[in-house]
Amino acid sequence: MQTTYCDIELDKPKRDAFVYAIKNHYWYQMYIDDLPIWGIVGEADENGEDYYLWTYKKLEIGHNGNRIVDVNLTSEGKVKLVPNTRIPMSYSVKWKKSDVKFEDRFDKYLDPSFFQHRIHWFSIFNSFMMVIFLVGLVSMILMRTLRKDYARYSKEEEMDDMDRDLGDEYGWKQVHGDVFRPSSHPLIFSSLIGSGCQIFSVSLIVIILAMIEDLYTERGSMLSTAIFVYAATSPVNGYFGGSLYAKQGGRRWIKQMFIGAFLIPAMVCGTAFFINFIAIYYHASRAIPFGTMVAVCCICFFVILPLNLVGTILGRNLSGQPNFPCRVNAVPRPIPEKKWFMEPAVIVCLGGILPFGSIFIEMYFIFTSFWAYKIYYVYGFMMLVLVILCIVTVCVTIVCTYFLLNAEDYRWQWTSFLSAASTAVYVYMYSFYYYFFKTKMYGLFQTSFYFGYMAVFSTALGIMCGDLYHETHWPCH
């Protein structure tokens, strides 16, 4: 039955806070057995002069057997906000039997008209067209253009030395003695590649689990799954990062292992702790408890680091020996001048446009579910988009690398990595558009919360995209 659970002493500061909340259409969210319920704080009269608070919450809870399957909230008891008065807050609970199955209880919260809109299907179709175009372009380069290059080079080999010296030599074959030269800053480079492999593994496994298990039905289950999978896949980071560092002749492998192991956790935890201090200052419910912070640090030191060490040792011993088809020249070849659009900086800036174009519609749906309280459940779409992103990124980096090597510039490792990773810059720029035109956030806490976590998301996406070069280019060369 209706029961009073507290009284509000409505002094002027509290009244002003309630008036502000009602003016700005504030609403609250609560959970009963992981089922979300929403309610508004109050309402204003037609003239906007008087403000009223809803003081009575009627909860109607549906149960099937001994499991809660449905929750509804009705707000009643409209009371005018008058300073220096006492307002009693009350609630009641009504239980009713329901035919809804426990596994179907989240169905009413899903929004098929939003997530399965024609625009969503059209964006997938559009991305597939882009994939077909890019695969065709890369096939043309690898088959037609390279065949012409091989024919030209074989013709040059039949010439005598005098004709060859007088001939116009150019193209990617001229840098065969430098193409396997270690990249600049190999320690950072190999750590980024290892982290990218791990992020890709985590993304793939978590999406597959979400498709099978419906992780959205429990609060925090997606985050818990991601942390567990990230810790379990740490050997992947160590294996690919350690083997690449050994191939490039790196000696400080322990330092590389530490940087590879803590690169992503340090970025995520550093951002989260910074935002957490602001949340504590504002007394926000988003503040992470101190015990959780300690638990995450323990996972980093006692799970991620040892597993990373195992992966690094395996990588160095199993695939750490250089197996390049041609030896590296002792003296680096001078890089000739080239047209402005062949410069690495230009290639890097242009390289991320097509991968971003293939995913930006999906970014809207992901942002809306993360920032606008819609439950994302179409993980089949996400898997398709991930596959499309991989294919588009691989094709773009192959084309970029071909143009760079054809301009006789052998600095392809960082250029290829960054041309794919620049997708993250475009995603972060899109997040600015989304913030200003699709949300109503303001103030230090909301702004730092949004842009802090969007920076983490974009950086992780960039590292993952940049790593895709590693899976294709080393075998290609």
mmCIF file of C-alpha atoms in Angstrom, residues 134-358:
data_model
loop_
_atom_site.group_PDB
_atom_site.id
_atom_site.type_symbol
_atom_site.label_atom_id
_atom_site.label_comp_id
_atom_site.label_asym_id
_atom_site.label_seq_id
_atom_site.Cartn_x
_atom_site.Cartn_y
_atom_site.Cartn_z
ATOM 1 C CA LEU A 134 38.280 -1.423 -53.411
ATOM 2 C CA VAL A 135 38.902 -5.145 -53.863
ATOM 3 C CA GLY A 136 38.629 -4.591 -57.626
ATOM 4 C CA LEU A 137 41.079 -1.675 -57.430
ATOM 5 C CA VAL A 138 43.604 -3.662 -55.406
ATOM 6 C CA SER A 139 43.227 -6.667 -57.746
ATOM 7 C CA MET A 140 43.882 -4.391 -60.712
ATOM 8 C CA ILE A 141 47.015 -3.004 -59.059
ATOM 9 C CA LEU A 142 48.314 -6.413 -58.000
ATOM 10 C CA MET A 143 47.529 -8.153 -61.307
ATOM 11 C CA ARG A 144 47.605 -5.601 -64.127
ATOM 12 C CA THR A 145 50.000 -2.931 -62.882
ATOM 13 C CA LEU A 146 52.462 -5.324 -61.249
ATOM 14 C CA ARG A 147 52.453 -7.496 -64.392
ATOM 15 C CA LYS A 148 53.500 -4.425 -66.401
ATOM 16 C CA ASP A 149 56.181 -3.632 -63.812
ATOM 17 C CA TYR A 150 57.522 -7.194 -63.948
ATOM 18 C CA ALA A 151 57.565 -7.073 -67.767
ATOM 19 C CA ARG A 152 59.517 -3.806 -67.676
ATOM 20 C CA TYR A 153 61.995 -5.108 -65.108
ATOM 21 C CA SER A 154 62.553 -8.381 -66.998
ATOM 22 C CA LYS A 155 63.149 -6.371 -70.179
ATOM 23 C CA GLU A 156 65.722 -4.258 -68.348
ATOM 24 C CA GLU A 157 67.539 -7.415 -67.164
ATOM 25 C CA GLU A 158 68.020 -8.476 -70.812
ATOM 26 C CA MET A 159 69.790 -5.187 -71.628
ATOM 27 C CA ASP A 160 73.506 -4.850 -71.349
ATOM 28 C CA ASP A 161 75.008 -2.743 -68.590
ATOM 29 C CA MET A 162 75.434 0.350 -70.807
ATOM 30 C CA ASP A 163 71.756 0.388 -71.893
ATOM 31 C CA ARG A 164 70.605 -0.215 -68.324
ATOM 32 C CA ASP A 165 72.648 2.702 -67.046
ATOM 33 C CA LEU A 166 71.200 4.957 -69.737
ATOM 34 C CA GLY A 167 67.641 3.627 -69.140
ATOM 35 C CA ASP A 168 65.046 5.380 -67.044
ATOM 36 C CA GLU A 169 64.971 3.327 -63.855
ATOM 37 C CA TYR A 170 62.138 4.013 -61.476
ATOM 38 C CA GLY A 171 59.520 2.213 -59.377
ATOM 39 C CA TRP A 172 59.237 -0.056 -56.380
ATOM 40 C CA LYS A 173 61.989 -2.497 -57.408
ATOM 41 C CA GLN A 174 64.601 0.175 -56.813
ATOM 42 C CA VAL A 175 63.951 0.028 -53.044
ATOM 43 C CA HIS A 176 64.130 -3.777 -52.668
ATOM 44 C CA GLY A 177 67.300 -3.395 -50.619
ATOM 45 C CA ASP A 178 65.656 -0.976 -48.159
ATOM 46 C CA VAL A 179 62.030 -2.122 -47.923
ATOM 47 C CA PHE A 180 62.762 -4.438 -44.976
ATOM 48 C CA ARG A 181 64.810 -1.859 -43.112
ATOM 49 C CA PRO A 182 63.602 -1.614 -39.470
ATOM 50 C CA SER A 183 61.072 1.138 -38.868
ATOM 51 C CA SER A 184 62.006 4.224 -36.896
ATOM 52 C CA HIS A 185 61.216 3.809 -33.182
ATOM 53 C CA PRO A 186 60.730 0.021 -33.479
ATOM 54 C CA LEU A 187 59.968 -0.338 -29.746
ATOM 55 C CA ILE A 188 56.875 1.905 -29.879
ATOM 56 C CA PHE A 189 55.893 0.557 -33.295
ATOM 57 C CA SER A 190 55.927 -3.110 -32.265
ATOM 58 C CA SER A 191 54.072 -2.284 -29.025
ATOM 59 C CA LEU A 192 51.321 -0.587 -31.023
ATOM 60 C CA ILE A 193 51.085 -3.556 -33.400
ATOM 61 C CA GLY A 194 50.818 -6.017 -30.489
ATOM 62 C CA SER A 195 48.138 -3.880 -28.805
ATOM 63 C CA GLY A 196 46.228 -3.618 -32.093
ATOM 64 C CA CYS A 197 46.200 -7.403 -32.511
ATOM 65 C CA GLN A 198 44.847 -7.761 -28.993
ATOM 66 C CA ILE A 199 42.121 -5.121 -29.490
ATOM 67 C CA PHE A 200 41.037 -6.840 -32.723
ATOM 68 C CA SER A 201 40.882 -10.206 -30.925
ATOM 69 C CA VAL A 202 38.852 -8.724 -28.071
ATOM 70 C CA SER A 203 36.425 -6.986 -30.480
ATOM 71 C CA LEU A 204 35.867 -10.172 -32.475
ATOM 72 C CA ILE A 205 35.353 -12.423 -29.427
ATOM 73 C CA VAL A 206 33.078 -9.969 -27.548
ATOM 74 C CA ILE A 207 30.862 -9.375 -30.605
ATOM 75 C CA ILE A 208 30.514 -13.146 -31.153
ATOM 76 C CA LEU A 209 29.652 -13.644 -27.457
ATOM 77 C CA ALA A 210 27.120 -10.784 -27.622
ATOM 78 C CA MET A 211 25.482 -12.391 -30.666
ATOM 79 C CA ILE A 212 25.195 -15.715 -28.831
ATOM 80 C CA GLU A 213 24.471 -14.675 -25.231
ATOM 81 C CA ASP A 214 22.426 -11.388 -25.345
ATOM 82 C CA LEU A 215 24.823 -9.562 -23.033
ATOM 83 C CA TYR A 216 22.577 -6.468 -22.934
ATOM 84 C CA THR A 217 20.178 -8.243 -20.510
ATOM 85 C CA GLU A 218 22.499 -7.713 -17.517
ATOM 86 C CA ARG A 219 23.934 -4.394 -16.451
ATOM 87 C CA GLY A 220 27.710 -4.264 -16.744
ATOM 88 C CA SER A 221 27.974 -7.699 -18.374
ATOM 89 C CA MET A 222 29.382 -6.252 -21.604
ATOM 90 C CA LEU A 223 32.117 -4.357 -19.736
ATOM 91 C CA SER A 224 32.922 -7.346 -17.492
ATOM 92 C CA THR A 225 33.152 -9.636 -20.537
ATOM 93 C CA ALA A 226 35.421 -7.166 -22.360
ATOM 94 C CA ILE A 227 37.793 -6.889 -19.349
ATOM 95 C CA PHE A 228 37.944 -10.680 -18.929
ATOM 96 C CA VAL A 229 38.556 -11.288 -22.663
ATOM 97 C CA TYR A 230 41.176 -8.509 -22.771
ATOM 98 C CA ALA A 231 43.083 -10.077 -19.881
ATOM 99 C CA ALA A 232 42.797 -13.574 -21.400
ATOM 100 C CA THR A 233 44.076 -12.440 -24.817
ATOM 101 C CA SER A 234 47.211 -10.751 -23.421
ATOM 102 C CA PRO A 235 49.485 -13.475 -24.925
ATOM 103 C CA VAL A 236 48.317 -12.289 -28.380
ATOM 104 C CA ASN A 237 49.735 -8.839 -27.614
ATOM 105 C CA GLY A 238 53.046 -10.271 -26.409
ATOM 106 C CA TYR A 239 53.358 -12.731 -29.314
ATOM 107 C CA PHE A 240 52.867 -10.293 -32.192
ATOM 108 C CA GLY A 241 54.603 -7.345 -30.530
ATOM 109 C CA GLY A 242 57.578 -9.428 -29.319
ATOM 110 C CA SER A 243 58.076 -11.263 -32.621
ATOM 111 C CA LEU A 244 57.940 -8.046 -34.686
ATOM 112 C CA TYR A 245 60.397 -6.317 -32.323
ATOM 113 C CA ALA A 246 62.794 -9.285 -32.595
ATOM 114 C CA LYS A 247 62.498 -9.291 -36.423
ATOM 115 C CA GLN A 248 63.466 -5.630 -36.458
ATOM 116 C CA GLY A 249 66.585 -6.375 -34.418
ATOM 117 C CA GLY A 250 65.353 -4.949 -31.115
ATOM 118 C CA ARG A 251 67.419 -5.750 -28.013
ATOM 119 C CA ARG A 252 65.404 -4.187 -25.173
ATOM 120 C CA TRP A 253 62.647 -6.783 -25.322
ATOM 121 C CA ILE A 254 61.685 -6.499 -21.622
ATOM 122 C CA LYS A 255 61.033 -2.774 -22.010
ATOM 123 C CA GLN A 256 59.000 -3.487 -25.152
ATOM 124 C CA MET A 257 56.963 -6.090 -23.266
ATOM 125 C CA PHE A 258 56.157 -3.637 -20.443
ATOM 126 C CA ILE A 259 55.141 -0.883 -22.876
ATOM 127 C CA GLY A 260 53.016 -3.323 -24.918
ATOM 128 C CA ALA A 261 51.320 -4.718 -21.798
ATOM 129 C CA PHE A 262 50.460 -1.351 -20.229
ATOM 130 C CA LEU A 263 49.858 0.850 -23.299
ATOM 131 C CA ILE A 264 46.078 0.318 -23.498
ATOM 132 C CA PRO A 265 45.405 -0.223 -19.734
ATOM 133 C CA ALA A 266 47.342 2.952 -18.883
ATOM 134 C CA MET A 267 45.372 4.955 -21.454
ATOM 135 C CA VAL A 268 41.990 3.589 -20.323
ATOM 136 C CA CYS A 269 42.700 3.711 -16.572
ATOM 137 C CA GLY A 270 44.349 7.138 -16.771
ATOM 138 C CA THR A 271 41.310 8.608 -18.544
ATOM 139 C CA ALA A 272 38.835 6.816 -16.256
ATOM 140 C CA PHE A 273 40.633 7.934 -13.067
ATOM 141 C CA PHE A 274 40.820 11.553 -14.284
ATOM 142 C CA ILE A 275 37.085 11.581 -15.058
ATOM 143 C CA ASN A 276 36.466 9.829 -11.744
ATOM 144 C CA PHE A 277 38.053 12.664 -9.764
ATOM 145 C CA ILE A 278 35.692 15.109 -11.495
ATOM 146 C CA ALA A 279 32.757 12.749 -10.771
ATOM 147 C CA ILE A 280 33.712 12.584 -7.065
ATOM 148 C CA TYR A 281 33.944 16.399 -6.961
ATOM 149 C CA TYR A 282 30.411 16.646 -8.399
ATOM 150 C CA HIS A 283 29.106 13.816 -6.125
ATOM 151 C CA ALA A 284 27.962 12.002 -9.273
ATOM 152 C CA SER A 285 26.649 8.442 -9.280
ATOM 153 C CA ARG A 286 29.089 7.697 -12.126
ATOM 154 C CA ALA A 287 32.014 7.758 -9.684
ATOM 155 C CA ILE A 288 33.945 4.466 -9.684
ATOM 156 C CA PRO A 289 34.484 3.006 -6.169
ATOM 157 C CA PHE A 290 38.070 2.888 -4.914
ATOM 158 C CA GLY A 291 37.908 -0.906 -4.558
ATOM 159 C CA THR A 292 37.102 -1.265 -8.263
ATOM 160 C CA MET A 293 40.155 0.867 -9.156
ATOM 161 C CA VAL A 294 42.396 -1.370 -7.040
ATOM 162 C CA ALA A 295 40.882 -4.512 -8.611
ATOM 163 C CA VAL A 296 41.596 -3.213 -12.146
ATOM 164 C CA CYS A 297 45.204 -2.384 -11.184
ATOM 165 C CA CYS A 298 45.617 -5.906 -9.749
ATOM 166 C CA ILE A 299 44.328 -7.421 -13.013
ATOM 167 C CA CYS A 300 46.934 -5.389 -14.930
ATOM 168 C CA PHE A 301 49.879 -6.460 -12.743
ATOM 169 C CA PHE A 302 48.958 -10.040 -11.837
ATOM 170 C CA VAL A 303 47.102 -11.262 -14.964
ATOM 171 C CA ILE A 304 47.858 -9.116 -18.023
ATOM 172 C CA LEU A 305 51.614 -8.699 -17.397
ATOM 173 C CA PRO A 306 52.469 -12.399 -16.805
ATOM 174 C CA LEU A 307 50.385 -13.520 -19.800
ATOM 175 C CA ASN A 308 52.042 -10.850 -21.921
ATOM 176 C CA LEU A 309 55.447 -12.161 -20.843
ATOM 177 C CA VAL A 310 54.471 -15.690 -21.945
ATOM 178 C CA GLY A 311 53.331 -14.361 -25.341
ATOM 179 C CA THR A 312 56.523 -12.309 -25.814
ATOM 180 C CA ILE A 313 58.795 -15.291 -25.093
ATOM 181 C CA LEU A 314 56.798 -17.489 -27.492
ATOM 182 C CA GLY A 315 56.840 -14.784 -30.184
ATOM 183 C CA ARG A 316 60.588 -14.196 -29.940
ATOM 184 C CA ASN A 317 61.401 -17.920 -30.065
ATOM 185 C CA LEU A 318 58.841 -19.123 -32.629
ATOM 186 C CA SER A 319 58.709 -16.286 -35.168
ATOM 187 C CA GLY A 320 61.304 -13.745 -34.078
ATOM 188 C CA GLN A 321 63.941 -14.570 -36.712
ATOM 189 C CA PRO A 322 64.063 -12.287 -39.777
ATOM 190 C CA ASN A 323 63.044 -14.279 -42.861
ATOM 191 C CA PHE A 324 63.132 -11.534 -45.490
ATOM 192 C CA PRO A 325 63.479 -12.630 -49.139
ATOM 193 C CA CYS A 326 66.268 -10.118 -49.784
ATOM 194 C CA ARG A 327 68.974 -8.634 -47.608
ATOM 195 C CA VAL A 328 68.903 -5.048 -46.371
ATOM 196 C CA ASN A 329 71.502 -2.661 -47.807
ATOM 197 C CA ALA A 330 74.086 -1.397 -45.342
ATOM 198 C CA VAL A 331 73.644 2.219 -46.466
ATOM 199 C CA PRO A 332 70.086 3.619 -46.759
ATOM 200 C CA ARG A 333 69.124 4.676 -50.279
ATOM 201 C CA PRO A 334 68.417 8.401 -50.721
ATOM 202 C CA ILE A 335 64.696 9.118 -51.150
ATOM 203 C CA PRO A 336 64.046 11.116 -54.355
ATOM 204 C CA GLU A 337 61.747 14.110 -54.452
ATOM 205 C CA LYS A 338 58.165 13.294 -55.352
ATOM 206 C CA LYS A 339 54.877 15.015 -56.044
ATOM 207 C CA TRP A 340 53.066 16.514 -53.063
ATOM 208 C CA PHE A 341 50.254 13.926 -53.069
ATOM 209 C CA MET A 342 52.833 11.113 -52.717
ATOM 210 C CA GLU A 343 54.195 12.535 -49.460
ATOM 211 C CA PRO A 344 53.613 10.278 -46.411
ATOM 212 C CA ALA A 345 51.716 13.028 -44.549
ATOM 213 C CA VAL A 346 49.198 13.413 -47.412
ATOM 214 C CA ILE A 347 48.777 9.626 -47.760
ATOM 215 C CA VAL A 348 48.147 9.366 -43.995
ATOM 216 C CA CYS A 349 45.473 12.097 -44.062
ATOM 217 C CA LEU A 350 43.652 10.614 -47.057
ATOM 218 C CA GLY A 351 43.980 6.979 -45.956
ATOM 219 C CA GLY A 352 41.344 7.139 -43.211
ATOM 220 C CA ILE A 353 38.536 8.649 -45.294
ATOM 221 C CA LEU A 354 37.274 5.429 -46.936
ATOM 222 C CA PRO A 355 37.398 3.254 -43.769
ATOM 223 C CA PHE A 356 35.509 5.993 -41.897
ATOM 224 C CA GLY A 357 32.996 6.226 -44.740
ATOM 225 C CA SER A 358 32.282 2.505 -44.395
#
